[in-house]
Coordinates of C-alpha atoms in Angstrom, one line a residue:
M1 CA -0.2 0.0 0.1
Q2 CA 2.5 2.6 1.0
S3 CA 4.7 2.0 -2.2
C4 CA 1.5 3.3 -4.4
M5 CA 1.8 6.8 -2.4
I6 CA 4.3 8.0 -4.7
F7 CA 1.8 8.2 -7.5
V8 CA -0.7 10.6 -5.5
P9 CA 0.8 13.8 -6.7
F10 CA 1.0 12.4 -10.1
I11 CA -2.7 11.3 -10.4
G12 CA -3.6 14.7 -8.8
W13 CA -1.5 16.6 -11.4
L14 CA -3.1 14.1 -14.2
V15 CA -6.4 14.5 -13.2
A16 CA -6.1 18.6 -13.3
V17 CA -4.3 18.4 -16.7
I18 CA -7.3 16.3 -18.3
I19 CA -9.7 18.8 -16.9
K20 CA -7.6 21.6 -18.0
F21 CA -7.4 20.0 -21.4
I22 CA -11.2 19.3 -21.5
T23 CA -12.1 22.9 -20.5
N24 CA -9.6 24.6 -23.4
Y25 CA -11.2 22.3 -25.8
I26 CA -14.6 23.6 -24.9
Y27 CA -13.4 27.3 -24.5
Y28 CA -11.2 27.6 -27.2
S29 CA -12.3 24.8 -29.5
T30 CA -8.8 23.5 -30.0
L31 CA -7.2 20.4 -29.1
D32 CA -3.9 21.9 -28.0
L33 CA -1.9 20.0 -25.5
K34 CA 0.6 22.7 -25.0
L35 CA -2.1 25.0 -24.0
S36 CA -2.8 22.4 -21.1
F37 CA 0.7 22.2 -20.0
S38 CA 1.3 26.0 -19.8
N39 CA 0.8 28.0 -16.8
G40 CA -2.3 29.7 -16.0
G41 CA -5.8 28.8 -16.8
F42 CA -8.7 26.7 -15.5
P43 CA -8.1 24.8 -13.1
S44 CA -4.6 25.8 -11.1
V45 CA -2.8 22.3 -12.0
H46 CA -0.4 23.3 -9.3
T47 CA -2.8 24.0 -6.5
A48 CA -4.6 20.6 -7.5
T49 CA -1.4 18.7 -7.1
I50 CA -0.6 20.1 -3.8
I51 CA -3.9 19.7 -2.5
T52 CA -4.5 16.2 -3.6
T53 CA -0.9 15.2 -1.8
T54 CA -2.2 17.2 1.6
T55 CA -5.7 15.9 1.6
Y56 CA -4.1 12.5 1.3
I57 CA -1.5 13.1 3.9
G58 CA -4.4 14.4 6.3
L59 CA -6.4 11.2 5.7
Y60 CA -3.4 9.0 6.1
D61 CA -1.3 10.6 8.9
N62 CA -3.9 12.7 10.7
F63 CA -4.9 16.2 10.2
N64 CA -2.8 16.9 13.3
S65 CA 0.4 15.7 11.9
P66 CA 3.5 17.6 11.5
L67 CA 3.6 16.3 8.1
F68 CA -0.1 17.6 7.3
I69 CA 0.9 21.1 8.6
L70 CA 3.8 21.2 6.4
A71 CA 2.0 20.2 3.5
V72 CA -0.6 23.1 4.2
T73 CA 2.1 25.7 4.7
I74 CA 3.6 24.4 1.1
A75 CA 0.0 24.6 -0.4
F76 CA -0.6 27.9 1.1
I77 CA 2.8 29.1 -0.5
I78 CA 1.8 27.8 -3.8
M79 CA -1.6 29.2 -4.1
I80 CA -0.4 32.8 -2.9
D81 CA 2.2 32.6 -5.5
A82 CA -0.1 31.4 -8.1
T83 CA -2.8 34.3 -7.5
H84 CA -0.2 37.3 -6.5
L85 CA 3.4 36.8 -7.7
R86 CA 2.9 34.7 -10.7
R87 CA -0.3 37.0 -12.0
S88 CA 1.5 39.9 -11.6
I89 CA 4.6 38.7 -13.9
G90 CA 1.9 37.7 -16.4
K91 CA 0.4 41.5 -16.4
H92 CA 4.0 43.1 -16.7
A93 CA 4.6 40.6 -19.5
S94 CA 1.5 41.8 -21.4
I95 CA 2.8 45.5 -20.9
L96 CA 6.2 44.8 -21.9
N97 CA 5.0 43.0 -25.0
H98 CA 2.5 46.0 -25.9
L99 CA 5.5 48.2 -25.6
T100 CA 7.8 46.5 -27.4
G101 CA 5.6 45.3 -30.2
K102 CA 6.8 41.7 -29.7
A103 CA 5.0 38.7 -28.3
D104 CA 8.2 37.3 -26.9
L105 CA 7.0 37.0 -23.1
H106 CA 4.4 34.7 -21.8
E107 CA 1.4 36.7 -20.8
K108 CA -0.8 33.8 -19.2
E109 CA 1.1 33.4 -15.8
G110 CA -0.8 33.0 -12.7
H111 CA -4.3 32.6 -11.9
T112 CA -7.5 34.0 -10.8
Y113 CA -9.0 33.1 -7.1
F114 CA -11.7 31.1 -9.0
Q115 CA -9.3 29.2 -10.7
V116 CA -7.1 28.6 -7.5
I117 CA -10.1 27.4 -5.5
S118 CA -11.4 25.0 -8.3
G119 CA -7.8 23.5 -8.3
A120 CA -8.1 23.1 -4.6
I121 CA -11.4 21.5 -4.6
I122 CA -10.3 18.9 -7.7
G123 CA -7.5 18.4 -5.2
I124 CA -9.5 17.6 -2.2
I125 CA -11.8 15.2 -4.0
T126 CA -8.8 13.3 -5.8
G127 CA -7.0 13.1 -2.7
Y128 CA -10.1 11.4 -0.8
I129 CA -10.6 9.2 -3.8
L130 CA -7.0 7.9 -3.8
Y131 CA -7.1 7.6 -0.1
N132 CA -10.0 5.3 -0.6
F133 CA -8.5 3.5 -3.2
F134 CA -4.7 2.8 -2.2

């Protein structure tokens, strides 16, 4: 059983990427895999991955364990980074691309709160299912 735990973050990541691929197809009418692996967009894959792992740790090891507290701390850092720092980088990239007349910088960085909360919900559900499966 414990040897399967190594797959928990990967499965959380994969579920989020598949959902991102489907929503990109619905929204943009394209089957572009590159878009699904890019930063930004719905849902936050980083958030879904860490929250899947955090949920699994909480269920497996106890929600009062130091390991769970560490996972929650890392999750908060990732979510704050996604909604603030990386989102600001995307806004700056957009302005610089406009000023230079080029499209050299990737503008779709960071996430909205909705995208991060959606990633967290996906992560909680995925972590719970994996805990009951593994």
